[in-house]
Amino acid sequence: MGYETIASPVNLGGLVLKNRIIFAPTSFGLPEERLLERLRRIAAGGCAMIIVGDVPAGRSPFGSLYSARGFARYRRLCEAVHREGCLICAQLHQSDSDLAGMVRYLPGVLTKRYSMDQLRELLNQRVGPYISSLPAEKVAGITASFGSAAVLAAKAGFDMVQVHGDRMCGSFASPLFNRRQDRYGASVVNRARFAVEAVTSIRRSMPDMPIDFKLAVRQEEPHYGNAGMLVEELPVLIPLLEQAGVTSFHVALADHSRLSDTIPPANHPYFSSQGCFLRYADEVRSLTRLPVCGVGGLTDPDFVEEQLKSGRIDCAAMSRQLLADPDWPRKVTEGNTDAVRQCVRCNRDCLGGIQRHEGVHCVFDREQV
Ligand SMILES: Cc1cc2nc3c(=O)[nH]c(=O)nc-3n(C[C@H](O)[C@H](O)[C@H](O)COP(=O)(O)O)c2cc1C
Ligand code: SF4
């Protein structure tokens, strides 16, 4: 099989990608030097763009674009990725964890009374009350910070920004968390306002910057995903985001549920197949003419080529596959598919590494040691 479509360029909001493969946003939990080397290595494997996961839109005690040290760190990342001929995008996100509320769980975490999954569940329980009681002026200040962060991201060298439609965008979008009765709550238009204001703020600050939006989609029957918008609500959300200035969409299952749903293993009861979230991308495709990027269980070169060639998606984003084999794009575009080390979607050392506080790795790395 030929892989001409994978190897062909694509235009995202005026930015030309050399091929269709994007490294999906991935938090590594690694120290600076090791993160830099991992992203450089992924860039060297031939993907067209790396999306750096979870870049804070506001000031953050964990480092952000606003501090001299944080800015310098992102600048080095951008330079390292660019040197390998790869573009780089900042995933701007706003956490919806109630930091003050988190403090009460610290002793339990330090004494290992709570596992990471339990802590996540406890934090999720606080999201609704937290975002439902944030004063409206404070919310407007948070959405405005996306514009300031985009200006800094461009200065640091990022080629594009992605608004993370999950986290605070996602919890505002979902009535499972958002109980507000003001302009940020109740109707779909009001629940979409956080995301729309964040995008508008970026567009005002950076008139020419490509803006990708990570659409967090949830569904009922069966119930999957808690934050984000229901598939049935997308016809309202997508035109609003387009009018605000979004230039492409990246479509995945909404979060605030089990991580093994958003990063599904091969034995997942519902999302076990290749391209497991593409059903949501199909919905988005039917509602917009903007480029749509698919993600989720994309590992097989023939399958990926077929989805791109048929026009089902315009780009294919991969997290775990490029952790397992950063050279997937180069090997596939050179027709050397036999040499590809295909991710088996076991989640043992990537998601497992994060959960064990060891940072993201891959079972295949162990074989090389
Ligand atoms: C270790 C790890 C960390 C991730 N971190 C993020 C993140 O920071 N932001 C995000 O939007 N998605 C994150 N994801 C989800 C991925 O972007 C992707 O949607 C998901 O893994 C499914 O794609 P895949 O089958 O290619 O891995 C992460 C995934 C993994 C495996
Ligand atoms: S450990 Fe490696 S092979 Fe297993 S899911 Fe993670 S990236 Fe894929």
CSV table of C-alpha atoms and ligand atoms in Angstrom, one decimal:
chain,number,residue,atom,x,y,z
A,1,MET,CA,0.0,0.0,0.0
A,2,GLY,CA,1.2,3.5,-0.7
A,3,TYR,CA,1.1,6.2,1.9
A,4,GLU,CA,0.9,9.3,-0.3
A,5,THR,CA,-1.8,11.0,1.8
A,6,ILE,CA,0.1,10.5,5.0
A,7,ALA,CA,3.2,12.1,3.3
A,8,SER,CA,1.3,15.0,1.8
A,9,PRO,CA,1.2,18.5,3.2
A,10,VAL,CA,-1.9,20.1,4.8
A,11,ASN,CA,-2.8,23.7,5.6
A,12,LEU,CA,-4.1,24.4,9.1
A,13,GLY,CA,-5.2,28.0,9.5
A,14,GLY,CA,-2.4,29.2,7.1
A,15,LEU,CA,0.3,27.0,8.6
A,16,VAL,CA,1.6,24.4,6.2
A,17,LEU,CA,2.4,21.0,7.8
A,18,LYS,CA,4.8,18.8,5.9
A,19,ASN,CA,2.7,15.7,6.4
A,20,ARG,CA,-0.4,14.6,8.2
A,21,ILE,CA,1.0,13.2,11.4
A,22,ILE,CA,0.8,15.2,14.7
A,23,PHE,CA,2.1,14.2,18.1
A,24,ALA,CA,-1.0,14.5,20.3
A,25,PRO,CA,-0.8,16.6,23.5
A,26,THR,CA,1.0,14.4,26.1
A,27,SER,CA,2.1,15.4,29.6
A,28,PHE,CA,5.3,13.5,30.4
A,29,GLY,CA,5.9,14.2,34.1
A,30,LEU,CA,9.6,14.4,33.4
A,31,PRO,CA,12.3,16.9,34.4
A,32,GLU,CA,13.1,19.6,31.9
A,33,GLU,CA,16.2,18.1,30.2
A,34,ARG,CA,14.6,14.7,29.8
A,35,LEU,CA,11.4,16.2,28.4
A,36,LEU,CA,13.4,18.3,26.0
A,37,GLU,CA,15.2,15.2,24.7
A,38,ARG,CA,12.0,13.2,24.4
A,39,LEU,CA,10.3,15.8,22.3
A,40,ARG,CA,13.4,16.4,20.2
A,41,ARG,CA,13.5,12.7,19.5
A,42,ILE,CA,9.8,12.6,18.5
A,43,ALA,CA,10.4,15.6,16.2
A,44,ALA,CA,13.4,13.9,14.6
A,45,GLY,CA,11.2,10.9,13.8
A,46,GLY,CA,9.4,12.9,11.1
A,47,CYS,CA,6.0,14.0,12.5
A,48,ALA,CA,4.9,17.4,11.1
A,49,MET,CA,3.9,19.0,14.5
A,50,ILE,CA,4.2,18.4,18.2
A,51,ILE,CA,1.4,19.7,20.5
A,52,VAL,CA,2.9,20.4,23.9
A,53,GLY,CA,0.3,19.3,26.5
A,54,ASP,CA,-1.0,21.4,29.3
A,55,VAL,CA,0.7,24.8,28.9
A,56,PRO,CA,-1.0,26.9,31.5
A,57,ALA,CA,-3.1,29.8,30.1
A,58,GLY,CA,-2.6,31.8,33.4
A,59,ARG,CA,0.1,32.1,36.0
A,60,SER,CA,0.8,28.8,37.7
A,61,PRO,CA,2.8,27.7,40.7
A,62,PHE,CA,4.0,24.8,38.5
A,63,GLY,CA,5.7,27.1,35.9
A,64,SER,CA,4.1,29.0,33.0
A,65,LEU,CA,4.9,31.2,30.1
A,66,TYR,CA,4.6,34.2,32.4
A,67,SER,CA,7.7,33.5,34.5
A,68,ALA,CA,11.2,34.2,33.1
A,69,ARG,CA,12.2,30.6,33.9
A,70,GLY,CA,9.1,29.1,32.4
A,71,PHE,CA,9.3,31.2,29.2
A,72,ALA,CA,13.0,30.3,28.7
A,73,ARG,CA,12.0,26.6,29.1
A,74,TYR,CA,9.3,26.8,26.4
A,75,ARG,CA,11.7,28.8,24.2
A,76,ARG,CA,14.3,26.0,24.4
A,77,LEU,CA,11.6,23.4,23.6
A,78,CYS,CA,10.5,25.3,20.5
A,79,GLU,CA,14.1,25.7,19.3
A,80,ALA,CA,14.9,22.0,19.8
A,81,VAL,CA,11.8,20.9,17.9
A,82,HIS,CA,12.3,23.5,15.1
A,83,ARG,CA,15.9,22.3,14.6
A,84,GLU,CA,14.5,18.9,13.7
A,85,GLY,CA,12.2,20.4,11.0
A,86,CYS,CA,9.0,20.0,13.0
A,87,LEU,CA,6.4,22.6,14.0
A,88,ILE,CA,5.2,23.1,17.6
A,89,CYS,CA,1.9,24.0,19.1
A,90,ALA,CA,1.1,25.0,22.7
A,91,GLN,CA,-2.0,23.4,24.2
A,92,LEU,CA,-3.3,26.2,26.4
A,93,HIS,CA,-5.3,24.9,29.3
A,94,GLN,CA,-6.9,26.2,32.5
A,95,SER,CA,-7.0,23.7,35.4
A,96,ASP,CA,-10.4,23.4,37.1
A,97,SER,CA,-8.8,21.9,40.3
A,98,ASP,CA,-9.7,23.9,43.3
A,99,LEU,CA,-6.1,24.4,44.6
A,100,ALA,CA,-7.3,25.5,48.0
A,101,GLY,CA,-9.5,22.4,48.3
A,102,MET,CA,-6.6,20.2,47.2
A,103,VAL,CA,-4.6,21.1,50.3
A,104,ARG,CA,-6.9,19.0,52.5
A,105,TYR,CA,-6.0,15.9,50.6
A,106,LEU,CA,-2.2,16.4,50.8
A,107,PRO,CA,-1.6,14.4,54.0
A,108,GLY,CA,-3.6,11.4,52.5
A,109,VAL,CA,-1.4,11.6,49.3
A,110,LEU,CA,1.8,11.9,51.2
A,111,THR,CA,1.0,8.9,53.4
A,112,LYS,CA,-0.2,7.0,50.3
A,113,ARG,CA,-3.7,6.7,51.9
A,114,TYR,CA,-5.1,7.8,48.5
A,115,SER,CA,-4.0,6.3,45.2
A,116,MET,CA,-3.7,8.7,42.2
A,117,ASP,CA,-7.1,7.4,40.9
A,118,GLN,CA,-8.8,8.1,44.3
A,119,LEU,CA,-7.2,11.6,44.4
A,120,ARG,CA,-8.5,12.2,40.9
A,121,GLU,CA,-12.0,11.1,41.9
A,122,LEU,CA,-11.9,13.4,45.0
A,123,LEU,CA,-10.7,16.4,43.0
A,124,ASN,CA,-13.4,15.7,40.4
A,125,GLN,CA,-16.0,15.8,43.1
A,126,ARG,CA,-14.9,19.4,43.9
A,127,VAL,CA,-14.9,20.6,40.3
A,128,GLY,CA,-18.7,21.3,40.1
A,129,PRO,CA,-19.0,23.4,43.3
A,130,TYR,CA,-15.7,25.2,42.4
A,131,ILE,CA,-16.6,26.3,38.9
A,132,SER,CA,-20.2,26.9,39.7
A,133,SER,CA,-19.3,29.5,42.4
A,134,LEU,CA,-16.5,31.3,40.6
A,135,PRO,CA,-17.5,35.0,40.4
A,136,ALA,CA,-18.3,36.0,36.7
A,137,GLU,CA,-15.6,38.7,36.7
A,138,LYS,CA,-13.1,36.1,37.7
A,139,VAL,CA,-14.2,33.8,34.9
A,140,ALA,CA,-13.9,36.7,32.4
A,141,GLY,CA,-10.3,37.3,33.7
A,142,ILE,CA,-9.4,33.6,33.2
A,143,THR,CA,-10.8,33.5,29.6
A,144,ALA,CA,-8.8,36.8,28.9
A,145,SER,CA,-5.6,35.1,30.0
A,146,PHE,CA,-5.8,32.8,27.0
A,147,GLY,CA,-5.0,35.8,24.8
A,148,SER,CA,-2.0,36.9,26.9
A,149,ALA,CA,-0.7,33.4,26.9
A,150,ALA,CA,-1.0,33.1,23.1
A,151,VAL,CA,1.1,36.3,22.7
A,152,LEU,CA,3.8,34.8,25.0
A,153,ALA,CA,3.6,31.5,23.2
A,154,ALA,CA,4.2,33.1,19.9
A,155,LYS,CA,7.2,35.0,21.4
A,156,ALA,CA,8.6,31.8,22.7
A,157,GLY,CA,8.5,30.3,19.2
A,158,PHE,CA,5.2,28.3,19.1
A,159,ASP,CA,3.7,28.2,15.6
A,160,MET,CA,0.1,27.5,16.7
A,161,VAL,CA,-2.0,27.3,19.9
A,162,GLN,CA,-4.6,24.7,20.8
A,163,VAL,CA,-7.3,25.6,23.3
A,164,HIS,CA,-7.8,22.6,25.5
A,165,GLY,CA,-11.6,22.1,25.4
A,166,ASP,CA,-11.4,20.0,28.4
A,167,ARG,CA,-10.4,21.0,32.0
A,168,MET,CA,-12.1,24.3,32.8
A,169,CYS,CA,-13.5,24.7,29.2
A,170,GLY,CA,-14.9,21.2,29.5
A,171,SER,CA,-16.4,21.5,33.0
A,172,PHE,CA,-18.1,24.8,32.1
A,173,ALA,CA,-19.5,23.1,29.0
A,174,SER,CA,-21.1,20.2,30.9
A,175,PRO,CA,-24.2,20.5,33.1
A,176,LEU,CA,-22.8,17.5,35.1
A,177,PHE,CA,-20.4,20.1,36.6
A,178,ASN,CA,-21.8,23.5,35.7
A,179,ARG,CA,-24.8,24.5,37.9
A,180,ARG,CA,-24.6,28.2,37.2
A,181,GLN,CA,-27.6,30.3,36.3
A,182,ASP,CA,-25.8,33.3,35.0
A,183,ARG,CA,-24.4,34.0,31.5
A,184,TYR,CA,-22.0,31.1,31.9
A,185,GLY,CA,-24.6,28.4,32.8
A,186,ALA,CA,-27.8,26.6,31.9
A,187,SER,CA,-28.3,26.9,28.1
A,188,VAL,CA,-25.8,25.3,25.6
A,189,VAL,CA,-24.8,28.8,24.4
A,190,ASN,CA,-24.1,29.9,27.9
A,191,ARG,CA,-22.1,26.8,28.7
A,192,ALA,CA,-20.1,27.3,25.6
A,193,ARG,CA,-19.3,30.9,26.6
A,194,PHE,CA,-16.1,30.1,28.5
A,195,ALA,CA,-14.6,28.3,25.4
A,196,VAL,CA,-15.8,31.0,23.0
A,197,GLU,CA,-14.4,33.9,25.2
A,198,ALA,CA,-11.1,32.0,25.4
A,199,VAL,CA,-10.8,31.7,21.6
A,200,THR,CA,-12.0,35.3,21.1
A,201,SER,CA,-9.4,36.6,23.4
A,202,ILE,CA,-6.6,34.7,21.4
A,203,ARG,CA,-8.0,36.0,18.1
A,204,ARG,CA,-8.1,39.6,19.3
A,205,SER,CA,-4.5,39.4,20.6
A,206,MET,CA,-3.1,37.4,17.7
A,207,PRO,CA,-5.2,38.1,14.5
A,208,ASP,CA,-3.1,35.8,12.3
A,209,MET,CA,-2.4,32.9,14.6
A,210,PRO,CA,-3.8,29.5,13.7
A,211,ILE,CA,-6.1,28.3,16.6
A,212,ASP,CA,-6.8,24.7,17.0
A,213,PHE,CA,-9.5,23.6,19.4
A,214,LYS,CA,-9.4,20.2,21.2
A,215,LEU,CA,-13.1,19.3,21.2
A,216,ALA,CA,-14.0,17.2,24.2
A,217,VAL,CA,-17.0,15.2,23.2
A,218,ARG,CA,-19.2,13.1,25.6
A,219,GLN,CA,-22.0,10.7,24.9
A,220,GLU,CA,-24.9,9.0,26.7
A,221,GLU,CA,-26.1,5.4,26.1
A,222,PRO,CA,-23.6,4.2,27.0
A,223,HIS,CA,-22.3,7.1,29.2
A,224,TYR,CA,-18.7,8.1,28.4
A,225,GLY,CA,-17.0,11.3,29.3
A,226,ASN,CA,-18.3,13.8,31.9
A,227,ALA,CA,-16.9,17.2,30.9
A,228,GLY,CA,-17.3,18.7,27.4
A,229,MET,CA,-20.4,18.8,25.1
A,230,LEU,CA,-22.7,16.0,24.2
A,231,VAL,CA,-22.5,14.9,20.5
A,232,GLU,CA,-26.1,16.4,20.1
A,233,GLU,CA,-24.9,19.8,21.3
A,234,LEU,CA,-22.1,20.1,18.7
A,235,PRO,CA,-24.3,21.9,16.1
A,236,VAL,CA,-24.6,24.8,18.6
A,237,LEU,CA,-20.9,24.8,19.8
A,238,ILE,CA,-19.0,24.4,16.5
A,239,PRO,CA,-20.4,27.5,14.7
A,240,LEU,CA,-19.8,29.6,17.8
A,241,LEU,CA,-16.2,28.4,17.9
A,242,GLU,CA,-15.7,29.0,14.2
A,243,GLN,CA,-17.1,32.6,14.5
A,244,ALA,CA,-14.8,33.2,17.4
A,245,GLY,CA,-11.7,32.3,15.3
A,246,VAL,CA,-10.9,28.6,15.5
A,247,THR,CA,-9.1,27.4,12.4
A,248,SER,CA,-9.1,23.6,13.0
A,249,PHE,CA,-10.5,21.0,15.3
A,250,HIS,CA,-8.9,18.1,17.2
A,251,VAL,CA,-11.6,15.6,18.3
A,252,ALA,CA,-11.4,13.2,21.3
A,253,LEU,CA,-13.6,11.8,24.1
A,254,ALA,CA,-14.2,14.2,26.9
A,255,ASP,CA,-12.2,13.7,30.1
A,256,HIS,CA,-13.1,13.9,33.8
A,257,SER,CA,-13.9,10.3,33.7
A,258,ARG,CA,-11.6,7.3,33.9
A,259,LEU,CA,-8.2,7.9,32.2
A,260,SER,CA,-8.5,4.5,30.7
A,261,ASP,CA,-11.5,5.8,28.7
A,262,THR,CA,-9.6,8.8,27.2
A,263,ILE,CA,-6.5,6.7,26.8
A,264,PRO,CA,-8.2,3.4,26.0
A,265,PRO,CA,-6.2,0.1,26.2
A,266,ALA,CA,-6.7,-2.5,23.5
A,267,ASN,CA,-9.0,-4.5,25.8
A,268,HIS,CA,-11.3,-1.5,26.5
A,269,PRO,CA,-15.0,-2.7,26.4
A,270,TYR,CA,-16.1,0.1,24.1
A,271,PHE,CA,-13.1,2.0,22.6
A,272,SER,CA,-10.9,-1.0,21.6
A,273,SER,CA,-10.8,-0.4,17.9
A,274,GLN,CA,-8.3,1.5,15.7
A,275,GLY,CA,-9.5,5.1,15.5
A,276,CYS,CA,-11.8,4.6,18.5
A,277,PHE,CA,-12.8,8.3,18.7
A,278,LEU,CA,-13.3,8.9,15.0
A,279,ARG,CA,-17.1,8.5,15.4
A,280,TYR,CA,-17.0,12.0,17.0
A,281,ALA,CA,-14.7,13.3,14.3
A,282,ASP,CA,-17.4,12.2,11.8
A,283,GLU,CA,-20.0,14.4,13.6
A,284,VAL,CA,-17.6,17.4,13.6
A,285,ARG,CA,-16.8,16.8,9.9
A,286,SER,CA,-20.5,17.0,9.1
A,287,LEU,CA,-20.8,20.4,10.8
A,288,THR,CA,-17.7,22.3,9.5
A,289,ARG,CA,-15.5,22.8,6.5
A,290,LEU,CA,-12.4,23.5,8.7
A,291,PRO,CA,-9.7,20.8,8.9
A,292,VAL,CA,-10.5,18.0,11.4
A,293,CYS,CA,-7.7,16.0,13.2
A,294,GLY,CA,-8.6,12.6,14.5
A,295,VAL,CA,-6.9,11.0,17.5
A,296,GLY,CA,-7.3,7.8,19.6
A,297,GLY,CA,-5.9,4.3,18.8
A,298,LEU,CA,-4.3,5.3,15.5
A,299,THR,CA,-1.4,3.0,15.1
A,300,ASP,CA,-1.8,0.9,11.9
A,301,PRO,CA,-0.3,2.7,8.8
A,302,ASP,CA,-2.8,1.2,6.4
A,303,PHE,CA,-5.8,2.2,8.5
A,304,VAL,CA,-4.4,5.7,9.0
A,305,GLU,CA,-3.8,6.2,5.3
A,306,GLU,CA,-7.4,5.0,4.5
A,307,GLN,CA,-8.9,7.5,6.9
A,308,LEU,CA,-6.9,10.4,5.5
A,309,LYS,CA,-7.3,9.4,1.9
A,310,SER,CA,-11.1,9.0,2.1
A,311,GLY,CA,-11.2,12.5,3.6
A,312,ARG,CA,-12.7,11.3,6.9
A,313,ILE,CA,-10.0,13.3,8.7
A,314,ASP,CA,-7.4,15.8,7.5
A,315,CYS,CA,-4.7,14.9,10.1
A,316,ALA,CA,-3.9,12.0,12.4
A,317,ALA,CA,-2.7,12.7,15.9
A,318,MET,CA,-0.9,10.0,17.9
A,319,SER,CA,0.3,10.0,21.4
A,320,ARG,CA,1.2,6.4,22.4
A,321,GLN,CA,2.2,5.3,18.9
A,322,LEU,CA,4.9,8.0,18.8
A,323,LEU,CA,6.0,7.1,22.3
A,324,ALA,CA,6.4,3.5,21.2
A,325,ASP,CA,8.2,4.4,18.0
A,326,PRO,CA,9.0,8.1,17.3
A,327,ASP,CA,10.2,7.0,13.8
A,328,TRP,CA,6.7,5.9,12.7
A,329,PRO,CA,6.2,8.9,10.4
A,330,ARG,CA,9.6,8.6,8.7
A,331,LYS,CA,9.4,4.8,8.4
A,332,VAL,CA,5.9,4.9,6.9
A,333,THR,CA,6.5,7.7,4.5
A,334,GLU,CA,9.6,5.9,3.3
A,335,GLY,CA,7.5,2.7,2.8
A,336,ASN,CA,9.4,0.9,5.5
A,337,THR,CA,6.4,-0.2,7.5
A,338,ASP,CA,7.8,-3.6,8.5
A,339,ALA,CA,10.3,-1.8,10.7
A,340,VAL,CA,7.5,0.0,12.6
A,341,ARG,CA,7.2,-0.9,16.3
A,342,GLN,CA,3.5,-0.8,16.7
A,343,CYS,CA,2.1,0.4,20.0
A,344,VAL,CA,0.1,-2.5,21.6
A,345,ARG,CA,-2.1,-0.1,23.7
A,346,CYS,CA,-1.2,-1.8,27.0
A,347,ASN,CA,-0.9,1.5,28.9
A,348,ARG,CA,1.7,-0.1,31.1
A,349,ASP,CA,4.6,2.4,31.0
A,350,CYS,CA,3.0,5.5,29.4
A,351,LEU,CA,-0.2,6.1,31.4
A,352,GLY,CA,1.1,3.6,34.0
A,353,GLY,CA,4.4,5.6,34.3
A,354,ILE,CA,2.5,8.8,35.0
A,355,GLN,CA,0.3,7.0,37.6
A,356,ARG,CA,3.4,5.6,39.4
A,357,HIS,CA,5.1,9.1,39.3
A,358,GLU,CA,7.9,7.7,37.2
A,359,GLY,CA,7.2,9.8,34.1
A,360,VAL,CA,6.0,8.6,30.7
A,361,HIS,CA,7.9,5.6,29.2
A,362,CYS,CA,7.1,2.7,27.0
A,363,VAL,CA,7.4,-1.1,27.5
A,364,PHE,CA,9.5,-1.2,24.3
A,365,ASP,CA,12.2,1.0,26.0
A,366,ARG,CA,12.7,-1.8,28.6
A,367,GLU,CA,13.6,-4.2,25.8
A,368,GLN,CA,16.4,-1.9,24.7
A,369,VAL,CA,18.0,-1.6,28.2
B,1,LIG,C1,0.8,9.7,29.0
B,1,LIG,C2,-0.2,10.5,28.4
B,1,LIG,C3,-0.4,11.9,28.7
B,1,LIG,C4,-1.4,12.6,28.1
B,1,LIG,N1,-1.5,14.0,28.4
B,1,LIG,C5,-2.4,14.7,27.7
B,1,LIG,C6,-2.5,16.2,27.9
B,1,LIG,O1,-1.6,16.8,28.6
B,1,LIG,N2,-3.4,16.9,27.3
B,1,LIG,C7,-4.3,16.2,26.5
B,1,LIG,O2,-5.2,16.9,25.9
B,1,LIG,N3,-4.3,14.9,26.2
B,1,LIG,C8,-3.4,14.1,26.8
B,1,LIG,N4,-3.3,12.8,26.6
B,1,LIG,C9,-4.3,12.2,25.7
B,1,LIG,C10,-3.7,12.1,24.2
B,1,LIG,O3,-3.5,13.3,23.6
B,1,LIG,C11,-4.6,11.2,23.3
B,1,LIG,O4,-5.8,11.9,23.1
B,1,LIG,C12,-4.9,9.8,23.9
B,1,LIG,O5,-3.7,9.2,24.4
B,1,LIG,C13,-5.5,8.9,22.7
B,1,LIG,O6,-4.5,8.8,21.7
B,1,LIG,P1,-3.5,7.6,21.4
B,1,LIG,O7,-4.3,6.4,21.3
B,1,LIG,O8,-2.8,8.0,20.2
B,1,LIG,O9,-2.6,7.5,22.6
B,1,LIG,C14,-2.3,12.0,27.2
B,1,LIG,C15,-2.1,10.7,26.8
B,1,LIG,C16,-1.1,9.9,27.4
B,1,LIG,C17,-0.8,8.5,27.0
B,2,SF4,S1,3.6,1.3,27.1
B,2,SF4,FE1,4.3,1.6,25.0
B,2,SF4,S2,3.2,-0.1,23.8
B,2,SF4,FE2,2.2,0.1,25.8
B,2,SF4,S3,0.5,1.5,25.4
B,2,SF4,FE3,2.2,2.7,26.2
B,2,SF4,S4,3.2,3.5,24.3
B,2,SF4,FE4,1.9,1.8,23.7
